[in-house]
Amino acid sequence: MEFISQHPVLVVSLVKIALTLFVVMTALAYLTWFERKVVARMQSRWGPYYVGAHGLLQPLADGVKFLFKEDITPPSSDIITYILAPFLALVLALTAIALIPIGPTDVLILGQPVYAVSNVNIGLIFLFSITSLGVYGVALAGWSSNSKYPLMGGLRSSAQMISYEVSLTLSVVGVLLLAGTLNLSDIVSGPNGQTGHWFHLIPKWNVFPQIVGFLCYIIAAIAETNRVPFDLPEAETELVAGFHTEYSSFKFAMFFMAEYANMITVSSLATILFFGGWLSPFGGGEWEKFIPVVIFLGLAIYCMFEIVTELQAILHKLQFTIVVGLFLALAAVCFFFPHYAMPPFWFVLKIAIFMFFYVWARGTLPRFRYDQLMSFGWKLLLPVSLANLVVTAAVWLVMHP
Amino acid sequence: MILPLIVFFACAIAAVVGAIFLILAREPIHSALSLILVMISLAVLYLLLGAPFVAAIQILVYAGAIMVLFVFVIMLLNAGVEERTDWSKIAKWVGFPLGSVLLVEIAYWLFHSEPGTAIANGAAAPPPASTFELSTALFRQYLFPFEATSILILIAILGAIVLARKDE
């Protein structure tokens, strides 16, 4: 106890890091399940169904499978770089998440903010500097495999990420002008933040004045994370699996996890910059704690219904009972500790909507051709985000003489 | 405090080792990777010196943009393994001694400069400059050098295009 009171920064930071890592890793695993389920529904299939009730244990089975598969290293590969690449990809993706605040900074425990692993004053620039290094994972993987398809995939992917990073960064500058700060917490709730409403109705989120910037951001973000319709690096029909063709076993899984972690980072940043982060759309009244309670209770009731009518195997019923318990516990936490539970609830809800958007895009859109991708990025997206920046700056100057 | 010292020496050693490996590596990609290591170690050193903005920009611009293009071009050209030559005579008899003299000179001035000795004797480092102060200095006080540099870079880009263009 004495140690804890003497080193609050160290202890609280370590606990936050461990917790974040646990939550993010679990979320990554279940995002794959979510994606497969949603895409399956869009294509009139069942998706994962047999491992656990409704495939709930599929992520676990996948993880075990990846761990026990043979780890093949191509003999002609550049061994150090070959091993370095997946580590680089995953480490950078997870480091970026440490900068994301998921709640207000004035909720303290032992004098330390609860909801941000690190509250950096120039958080946005640090975030961009970390994500900008993410290209190396892809490029080095493609190069070190010493094989034709990975090299082509790595080249394409690097070119794509370099091109779209410009638009991504420029589309955010408009928000920076409005917020007047680089601190991610202050962008949400600082003096020029996104608290309050216009006409007591529309929340003061940056997405409304910065709608063009948001559209540029979300397009560039999907391209940055190499997802459909910009998933050219792994265009199966042309490049087998792109830059990670030669990777197997857990190194492949690391690329996979890095991709999903990047999706989370990008969605979190979109939430913070454009959608008011952890702020509620209704202004944060006392009655709002009933929203998550109703949602979680509804989910619990649906699951109970499922136990009674659909599920046959006793093991599956048991698994769903645990899920019901989980939803009830979440409802209870939101009801009894709204001060602590509401900010993360809104934040996670907004991220979940972005994740659904990602999956939706994957389920419905065809892939770009490479030349279309490049001309779209340089000839349309970049000028539009530049114009957005210029117009925002001009309007800002007129309003703040 | 012992922790900053540990971080300093770890990063300093990483930077020096990276710089040596940059010269010794025969594979161009390995040289580029070593240079990235040097850049990132330097960024951490800036962070220790209380300049987080410069540290972030160092990573963003050098490691995240310029070196990415280096790696990209090396991959695109599929540059082969470097050929070793015996050192050129100029490098051996003039370059190496001059480099050593420069190193000694820099070390001498660092040890005898006023802020250097003050900090070595335990004086507090200056407080980190905020982004606001930095940008005010850059766009008010040093506006002319800043704009002149950007024009110089533009000229360099145009020069590169002119030199690389095929004659028609």
PDB file of N, CA, C and O in Angstrom, chain B residues 95-154:
ATOM      1  N   GLY B  95      39.772  12.879 -45.197  1.00  0.00           N
ATOM      2  CA  GLY B  95      38.439  12.856 -44.604  1.00  0.00           C
ATOM      3  C   GLY B  95      38.428  12.361 -43.185  1.00  0.00           C
ATOM      4  O   GLY B  95      37.855  12.999 -42.288  1.00  0.00           O
ATOM      5  N   PHE B  96      39.092  11.248 -42.936  1.00  0.00           N
ATOM      6  CA  PHE B  96      39.032  10.651 -41.602  1.00  0.00           C
ATOM      7  C   PHE B  96      39.650  11.552 -40.540  1.00  0.00           C
ATOM      8  O   PHE B  96      39.007  11.816 -39.509  1.00  0.00           O
ATOM      9  N   PRO B  97      40.897  12.091 -40.773  1.00  0.00           N
ATOM     10  CA  PRO B  97      41.461  12.995 -39.755  1.00  0.00           C
ATOM     11  C   PRO B  97      40.610  14.246 -39.542  1.00  0.00           C
ATOM     12  O   PRO B  97      40.366  14.642 -38.395  1.00  0.00           O
ATOM     13  N   LEU B  98      40.101  14.823 -40.655  1.00  0.00           N
ATOM     14  CA  LEU B  98      39.288  16.035 -40.507  1.00  0.00           C
ATOM     15  C   LEU B  98      38.023  15.748 -39.708  1.00  0.00           C
ATOM     16  O   LEU B  98      37.628  16.541 -38.852  1.00  0.00           O
ATOM     17  N   GLY B  99      37.410  14.592 -39.977  1.00  0.00           N
ATOM     18  CA  GLY B  99      36.204  14.212 -39.231  1.00  0.00           C
ATOM     19  C   GLY B  99      36.500  14.084 -37.752  1.00  0.00           C
ATOM     20  O   GLY B  99      35.729  14.557 -36.900  1.00  0.00           O
ATOM     21  N   SER B 100      37.651  13.451 -37.442  1.00  0.00           N
ATOM     22  CA  SER B 100      38.008  13.282 -36.033  1.00  0.00           C
ATOM     23  C   SER B 100      38.220  14.635 -35.371  1.00  0.00           C
ATOM     24  O   SER B 100      37.767  14.865 -34.241  1.00  0.00           O
ATOM     25  N   VAL B 101      38.894  15.537 -36.084  1.00  0.00           N
ATOM     26  CA  VAL B 101      39.137  16.873 -35.523  1.00  0.00           C
ATOM     27  C   VAL B 101      37.810  17.566 -35.235  1.00  0.00           C
ATOM     28  O   VAL B 101      37.615  18.151 -34.163  1.00  0.00           O
ATOM     29  N   LEU B 102      36.862  17.447 -36.184  1.00  0.00           N
ATOM     30  CA  LEU B 102      35.552  18.077 -36.000  1.00  0.00           C
ATOM     31  C   LEU B 102      34.850  17.522 -34.764  1.00  0.00           C
ATOM     32  O   LEU B 102      34.280  18.263 -33.955  1.00  0.00           O
ATOM     33  N   LEU B 103      34.923  16.182 -34.600  1.00  0.00           N
ATOM     34  CA  LEU B 103      34.278  15.535 -33.463  1.00  0.00           C
ATOM     35  C   LEU B 103      34.850  16.064 -32.152  1.00  0.00           C
ATOM     36  O   LEU B 103      34.119  16.431 -31.215  1.00  0.00           O
ATOM     37  N   VAL B 104      36.202  16.131 -32.078  1.00  0.00           N
ATOM     38  CA  VAL B 104      36.855  16.613 -30.859  1.00  0.00           C
ATOM     39  C   VAL B 104      36.455  18.063 -30.588  1.00  0.00           C
ATOM     40  O   VAL B 104      36.153  18.447 -29.447  1.00  0.00           O
ATOM     41  N   GLU B 105      36.422  18.838 -31.672  1.00  0.00           N
ATOM     42  CA  GLU B 105      36.077  20.250 -31.530  1.00  0.00           C
ATOM     43  C   GLU B 105      34.669  20.421 -30.950  1.00  0.00           C
ATOM     44  O   GLU B 105      34.456  21.176 -29.999  1.00  0.00           O
ATOM     45  N   ILE B 106      33.704  19.663 -31.540  1.00  0.00           N
ATOM     46  CA  ILE B 106      32.315  19.760 -31.070  1.00  0.00           C
ATOM     47  C   ILE B 106      32.231  19.350 -29.601  1.00  0.00           C
ATOM     48  O   ILE B 106      31.595  20.026 -28.782  1.00  0.00           O
ATOM     49  N   ALA B 107      32.916  18.251 -29.255  1.00  0.00           N
ATOM     50  CA  ALA B 107      32.883  17.778 -27.876  1.00  0.00           C
ATOM     51  C   ALA B 107      33.456  18.849 -26.953  1.00  0.00           C
ATOM     52  O   ALA B 107      32.897  19.140 -25.882  1.00  0.00           O
ATOM     53  N   TYR B 108      34.579  19.466 -27.376  1.00  0.00           N
ATOM     54  CA  TYR B 108      35.218  20.501 -26.559  1.00  0.00           C
ATOM     55  C   TYR B 108      34.248  21.648 -26.302  1.00  0.00           C
ATOM     56  O   TYR B 108      34.041  22.077 -25.164  1.00  0.00           O
ATOM     57  N   TRP B 109      33.594  22.134 -27.365  1.00  0.00           N
ATOM     58  CA  TRP B 109      32.695  23.271 -27.200  1.00  0.00           C
ATOM     59  C   TRP B 109      31.471  22.910 -26.388  1.00  0.00           C
ATOM     60  O   TRP B 109      30.959  23.727 -25.634  1.00  0.00           O
ATOM     61  N   LEU B 110      31.004  21.678 -26.539  1.00  0.00           N
ATOM     62  CA  LEU B 110      29.840  21.256 -25.745  1.00  0.00           C
ATOM     63  C   LEU B 110      30.187  21.272 -24.269  1.00  0.00           C
ATOM     64  O   LEU B 110      29.412  21.719 -23.424  1.00  0.00           O
ATOM     65  N   PHE B 111      31.408  20.797 -23.940  1.00  0.00           N
ATOM     66  CA  PHE B 111      31.772  20.713 -22.531  1.00  0.00           C
ATOM     67  C   PHE B 111      32.045  22.092 -21.944  1.00  0.00           C
ATOM     68  O   PHE B 111      31.937  22.287 -20.745  1.00  0.00           O
ATOM     69  N   HIS B 112      32.406  23.050 -22.794  1.00  0.00           N
ATOM     70  CA  HIS B 112      32.777  24.357 -22.259  1.00  0.00           C
ATOM     71  C   HIS B 112      31.729  25.421 -22.493  1.00  0.00           C
ATOM     72  O   HIS B 112      31.900  26.548 -22.051  1.00  0.00           O
ATOM     73  N   SER B 113      30.627  25.069 -23.204  1.00  0.00           N
ATOM     74  CA  SER B 113      29.592  26.073 -23.430  1.00  0.00           C
ATOM     75  C   SER B 113      28.887  26.371 -22.113  1.00  0.00           C
ATOM     76  O   SER B 113      28.847  25.533 -21.208  1.00  0.00           O
ATOM     77  N   GLU B 114      28.319  27.568 -22.014  1.00  0.00           N
ATOM     78  CA  GLU B 114      27.735  27.983 -20.737  1.00  0.00           C
ATOM     79  C   GLU B 114      26.493  27.199 -20.348  1.00  0.00           C
ATOM     80  O   GLU B 114      26.424  26.669 -19.249  1.00  0.00           O
ATOM     81  N   PRO B 115      25.466  27.070 -21.248  1.00  0.00           N
ATOM     82  CA  PRO B 115      24.292  26.283 -20.833  1.00  0.00           C
ATOM     83  C   PRO B 115      24.657  24.832 -20.565  1.00  0.00           C
ATOM     84  O   PRO B 115      24.109  24.220 -19.638  1.00  0.00           O
ATOM     85  N   GLY B 116      25.594  24.291 -21.352  1.00  0.00           N
ATOM     86  CA  GLY B 116      25.998  22.898 -21.169  1.00  0.00           C
ATOM     87  C   GLY B 116      26.539  22.657 -19.774  1.00  0.00           C
ATOM     88  O   GLY B 116      26.084  21.778 -19.046  1.00  0.00           O
ATOM     89  N   THR B 117      27.496  23.506 -19.332  1.00  0.00           N
ATOM     90  CA  THR B 117      28.076  23.324 -18.002  1.00  0.00           C
ATOM     91  C   THR B 117      27.040  23.564 -16.923  1.00  0.00           C
ATOM     92  O   THR B 117      27.016  22.877 -15.901  1.00  0.00           O
ATOM     93  N   ALA B 118      26.153  24.548 -17.157  1.00  0.00           N
ATOM     94  CA  ALA B 118      25.141  24.841 -16.139  1.00  0.00           C
ATOM     95  C   ALA B 118      24.264  23.622 -15.901  1.00  0.00           C
ATOM     96  O   ALA B 118      24.006  23.243 -14.751  1.00  0.00           O
ATOM     97  N   ILE B 119      23.818  22.977 -16.999  1.00  0.00           N
ATOM     98  CA  ILE B 119      22.931  21.816 -16.843  1.00  0.00           C
ATOM     99  C   ILE B 119      23.704  20.640 -16.258  1.00  0.00           C
ATOM    100  O   ILE B 119      23.199  19.900 -15.410  1.00  0.00           O
ATOM    101  N   ALA B 120      24.955  20.504 -16.671  1.00  0.00           N
ATOM    102  CA  ALA B 120      25.766  19.412 -16.121  1.00  0.00           C
ATOM    103  C   ALA B 120      25.950  19.595 -14.626  1.00  0.00           C
ATOM    104  O   ALA B 120      26.053  18.623 -13.869  1.00  0.00           O
ATOM    105  N   ASN B 121      25.966  20.854 -14.148  1.00  0.00           N
ATOM    106  CA  ASN B 121      26.129  21.101 -12.717  1.00  0.00           C
ATOM    107  C   ASN B 121      24.800  21.076 -11.979  1.00  0.00           C
ATOM    108  O   ASN B 121      24.730  21.441 -10.812  1.00  0.00           O
ATOM    109  N   GLY B 122      23.726  20.693 -12.653  1.00  0.00           N
ATOM    110  CA  GLY B 122      22.479  20.472 -11.936  1.00  0.00           C
ATOM    111  C   GLY B 122      21.467  21.595 -12.078  1.00  0.00           C
ATOM    112  O   GLY B 122      20.473  21.603 -11.368  1.00  0.00           O
ATOM    113  N   ALA B 123      21.696  22.571 -12.973  1.00  0.00           N
ATOM    114  CA  ALA B 123      20.691  23.617 -13.161  1.00  0.00           C
ATOM    115  C   ALA B 123      19.467  23.023 -13.853  1.00  0.00           C
ATOM    116  O   ALA B 123      19.577  22.037 -14.586  1.00  0.00           O
ATOM    117  N   ALA B 124      18.311  23.633 -13.588  1.00  0.00           N
ATOM    118  CA  ALA B 124      17.082  23.114 -14.185  1.00  0.00           C
ATOM    119  C   ALA B 124      17.063  23.430 -15.679  1.00  0.00           C
ATOM    120  O   ALA B 124      17.498  24.503 -16.103  1.00  0.00           O
ATOM    121  N   ALA B 125      16.585  22.476 -16.455  1.00  0.00           N
ATOM    122  CA  ALA B 125      16.453  22.698 -17.893  1.00  0.00           C
ATOM    123  C   ALA B 125      15.349  23.720 -18.121  1.00  0.00           C
ATOM    124  O   ALA B 125      14.437  23.837 -17.307  1.00  0.00           O
ATOM    125  N   PRO B 126      15.413  24.485 -19.214  1.00  0.00           N
ATOM    126  CA  PRO B 126      14.347  25.450 -19.489  1.00  0.00           C
ATOM    127  C   PRO B 126      13.016  24.732 -19.663  1.00  0.00           C
ATOM    128  O   PRO B 126      12.987  23.591 -20.137  1.00  0.00           O
ATOM    129  N   PRO B 127      11.910  25.369 -19.282  1.00  0.00           N
ATOM    130  CA  PRO B 127      10.610  24.703 -19.409  1.00  0.00           C
ATOM    131  C   PRO B 127      10.294  24.450 -20.878  1.00  0.00           C
ATOM    132  O   PRO B 127      10.708  25.229 -21.745  1.00  0.00           O
ATOM    133  N   PRO B 128       9.570  23.362 -21.158  1.00  0.00           N
ATOM    134  CA  PRO B 128       9.263  23.047 -22.550  1.00  0.00           C
ATOM    135  C   PRO B 128       8.442  24.151 -23.190  1.00  0.00           C
ATOM    136  O   PRO B 128       7.492  24.659 -22.600  1.00  0.00           O
ATOM    137  N   ALA B 129       8.837  24.538 -24.398  1.00  0.00           N
ATOM    138  CA  ALA B 129       8.103  25.573 -25.115  1.00  0.00           C
ATOM    139  C   ALA B 129       6.792  25.001 -25.623  1.00  0.00           C
ATOM    140  O   ALA B 129       6.756  23.887 -26.143  1.00  0.00           O
ATOM    141  N   SER B 130       5.717  25.763 -25.476  1.00  0.00           N
ATOM    142  CA  SER B 130       4.434  25.281 -25.972  1.00  0.00           C
ATOM    143  C   SER B 130       4.382  25.451 -27.487  1.00  0.00           C
ATOM    144  O   SER B 130       5.177  26.181 -28.075  1.00  0.00           O
ATOM    145  N   THR B 131       3.429  24.743 -28.094  1.00  0.00           N
ATOM    146  CA  THR B 131       3.277  24.841 -29.549  1.00  0.00           C
ATOM    147  C   THR B 131       2.986  26.276 -29.955  1.00  0.00           C
ATOM    148  O   THR B 131       3.456  26.747 -30.989  1.00  0.00           O
ATOM    149  N   PHE B 132       2.225  26.968 -29.082  1.00  0.00           N
ATOM    150  CA  PHE B 132       1.861  28.357 -29.376  1.00  0.00           C
ATOM    151  C   PHE B 132       3.105  29.233 -29.451  1.00  0.00           C
ATOM    152  O   PHE B 132       3.298  29.979 -30.415  1.00  0.00           O
ATOM    153  N   GLU B 133       3.977  29.125 -28.424  1.00  0.00           N
ATOM    154  CA  GLU B 133       5.207  29.933 -28.423  1.00  0.00           C
ATOM    155  C   GLU B 133       6.062  29.618 -29.637  1.00  0.00           C
ATOM    156  O   GLU B 133       6.605  30.503 -30.294  1.00  0.00           O
ATOM    157  N   LEU B 134       6.160  28.303 -29.917  1.00  0.00           N
ATOM    158  CA  LEU B 134       7.006  27.868 -31.034  1.00  0.00           C
ATOM    159  C   LEU B 134       6.512  28.450 -32.356  1.00  0.00           C
ATOM    160  O   LEU B 134       7.279  28.994 -33.154  1.00  0.00           O
ATOM    161  N   SER B 135       5.182  28.366 -32.559  1.00  0.00           N
ATOM    162  CA  SER B 135       4.652  28.843 -33.840  1.00  0.00           C
ATOM    163  C   SER B 135       4.709  30.359 -33.905  1.00  0.00           C
ATOM    164  O   SER B 135       4.934  30.921 -34.982  1.00  0.00           O
ATOM    165  N   THR B 136       4.527  31.028 -32.771  1.00  0.00           N
ATOM    166  CA  THR B 136       4.648  32.488 -32.775  1.00  0.00           C
ATOM    167  C   THR B 136       6.059  32.901 -33.185  1.00  0.00           C
ATOM    168  O   THR B 136       6.249  33.798 -34.019  1.00  0.00           O
ATOM    169  N   ALA B 137       7.053  32.220 -32.602  1.00  0.00           N
ATOM    170  CA  ALA B 137       8.441  32.537 -32.958  1.00  0.00           C
ATOM    171  C   ALA B 137       8.689  32.263 -34.441  1.00  0.00           C
ATOM    172  O   ALA B 137       9.298  33.062 -35.148  1.00  0.00           O
ATOM    173  N   LEU B 138       8.142  31.130 -34.905  1.00  0.00           N
ATOM    174  CA  LEU B 138       8.419  30.703 -36.283  1.00  0.00           C
ATOM    175  C   LEU B 138       7.772  31.636 -37.292  1.00  0.00           C
ATOM    176  O   LEU B 138       8.376  31.996 -38.305  1.00  0.00           O
ATOM    177  N   PHE B 139       6.528  32.059 -37.013  1.00  0.00           N
ATOM    178  CA  PHE B 139       5.790  32.816 -38.028  1.00  0.00           C
ATOM    179  C   PHE B 139       5.833  34.323 -37.807  1.00  0.00           C
ATOM    180  O   PHE B 139       5.281  35.074 -38.601  1.00  0.00           O
ATOM    181  N   ARG B 140       6.425  34.798 -36.690  1.00  0.00           N
ATOM    182  CA  ARG B 140       6.585  36.240 -36.503  1.00  0.00           C
ATOM    183  C   ARG B 140       8.053  36.605 -36.598  1.00  0.00           C
ATOM    184  O   ARG B 140       8.489  37.257 -37.528  1.00  0.00           O
ATOM    185  N   GLN B 141       8.813  36.100 -35.593  1.00  0.00           N
ATOM    186  CA  GLN B 141      10.203  36.505 -35.458  1.00  0.00           C
ATOM    187  C   GLN B 141      11.056  35.983 -36.612  1.00  0.00           C
ATOM    188  O   GLN B 141      11.866  36.703 -37.175  1.00  0.00           O
ATOM    189  N   TYR B 142      10.853  34.704 -36.948  1.00  0.00           N
ATOM    190  CA  TYR B 142      11.716  34.073 -37.945  1.00  0.00           C
ATOM    191  C   TYR B 142      10.972  33.831 -39.247  1.00  0.00           C
ATOM    192  O   TYR B 142      11.230  32.856 -39.937  1.00  0.00           O
ATOM    193  N   LEU B 143      10.021  34.721 -39.570  1.00  0.00           N
ATOM    194  CA  LEU B 143       9.193  34.483 -40.753  1.00  0.00           C
ATOM    195  C   LEU B 143      10.037  34.472 -42.026  1.00  0.00           C
ATOM    196  O   LEU B 143       9.880  33.601 -42.880  1.00  0.00           O
ATOM    197  N   PHE B 144      10.976  35.434 -42.127  1.00  0.00           N
ATOM    198  CA  PHE B 144      11.757  35.514 -43.360  1.00  0.00           C
ATOM    199  C   PHE B 144      12.617  34.272 -43.599  1.00  0.00           C
ATOM    200  O   PHE B 144      12.538  33.669 -44.689  1.00  0.00           O
ATOM    201  N   PRO B 145      13.428  33.820 -42.613  1.00  0.00           N
ATOM    202  CA  PRO B 145      14.189  32.583 -42.845  1.00  0.00           C
ATOM    203  C   PRO B 145      13.284  31.403 -43.168  1.00  0.00           C
ATOM    204  O   PRO B 145      13.616  30.575 -44.032  1.00  0.00           O
ATOM    205  N   PHE B 146      12.111  31.348 -42.505  1.00  0.00           N
ATOM    206  CA  PHE B 146      11.175  30.241 -42.728  1.00  0.00           C
ATOM    207  C   PHE B 146      10.715  30.215 -44.174  1.00  0.00           C
ATOM    208  O   PHE B 146      10.801  29.187 -44.867  1.00  0.00           O
ATOM    209  N   GLU B 147      10.264  31.388 -44.671  1.00  0.00           N
ATOM    210  CA  GLU B 147       9.785  31.446 -46.057  1.00  0.00           C
ATOM    211  C   GLU B 147      10.927  31.213 -47.036  1.00  0.00           C
ATOM    212  O   GLU B 147      10.759  30.550 -48.065  1.00  0.00           O
ATOM    213  N   ALA B 148      12.117  31.748 -46.703  1.00  0.00           N
ATOM    214  CA  ALA B 148      13.261  31.559 -47.587  1.00  0.00           C
ATOM    215  C   ALA B 148      13.588  30.073 -47.710  1.00  0.00           C
ATOM    216  O   ALA B 148      13.861  29.571 -48.806  1.00  0.00           O
ATOM    217  N   THR B 149      13.526  29.353 -46.573  1.00  0.00           N
ATOM    218  CA  THR B 149      13.793  27.914 -46.610  1.00  0.00           C
ATOM    219  C   THR B 149      12.785  27.204 -47.498  1.00  0.00           C
ATOM    220  O   THR B 149      13.151  26.325 -48.286  1.00  0.00           O
ATOM    221  N   SER B 150      11.500  27.583 -47.374  1.00  0.00           N
ATOM    222  CA  SER B 150      10.496  26.876 -48.170  1.00  0.00           C
ATOM    223  C   SER B 150      10.724  27.129 -49.658  1.00  0.00           C
ATOM    224  O   SER B 150      10.555  26.224 -50.480  1.00  0.00           O
ATOM    225  N   ILE B 151      11.153  28.354 -50.003  1.00  0.00           N
ATOM    226  CA  ILE B 151      11.430  28.626 -51.424  1.00  0.00           C
ATOM    227  C   ILE B 151      12.638  27.819 -51.886  1.00  0.00           C
ATOM    228  O   ILE B 151      12.653  27.268 -52.995  1.00  0.00           O
ATOM    229  N   LEU B 152      13.651  27.706 -51.000  1.00  0.00           N
ATOM    230  CA  LEU B 152      14.820  26.895 -51.341  1.00  0.00           C
ATOM    231  C   LEU B 152      14.423  25.452 -51.628  1.00  0.00           C
ATOM    232  O   LEU B 152      14.878  24.842 -52.600  1.00  0.00           O
ATOM    233  N   ILE B 153      13.531  24.915 -50.770  1.00  0.00           N
ATOM    234  CA  ILE B 153      13.104  23.527 -50.965  1.00  0.00           C
ATOM    235  C   ILE B 153      12.341  23.389 -52.271  1.00  0.00           C
ATOM    236  O   ILE B 153      12.523  22.428 -53.026  1.00  0.00           O
ATOM    237  N   LEU B 154      11.496  24.403 -52.572  1.00  0.00           N
ATOM    238  CA  LEU B 154      10.744  24.375 -53.835  1.00  0.00           C
ATOM    239  C   LEU B 154      11.703  24.355 -55.020  1.00  0.00           C
ATOM    240  O   LEU B 154      11.534  23.581 -55.971  1.00  0.00           O
TER     241      LEU B 154
END
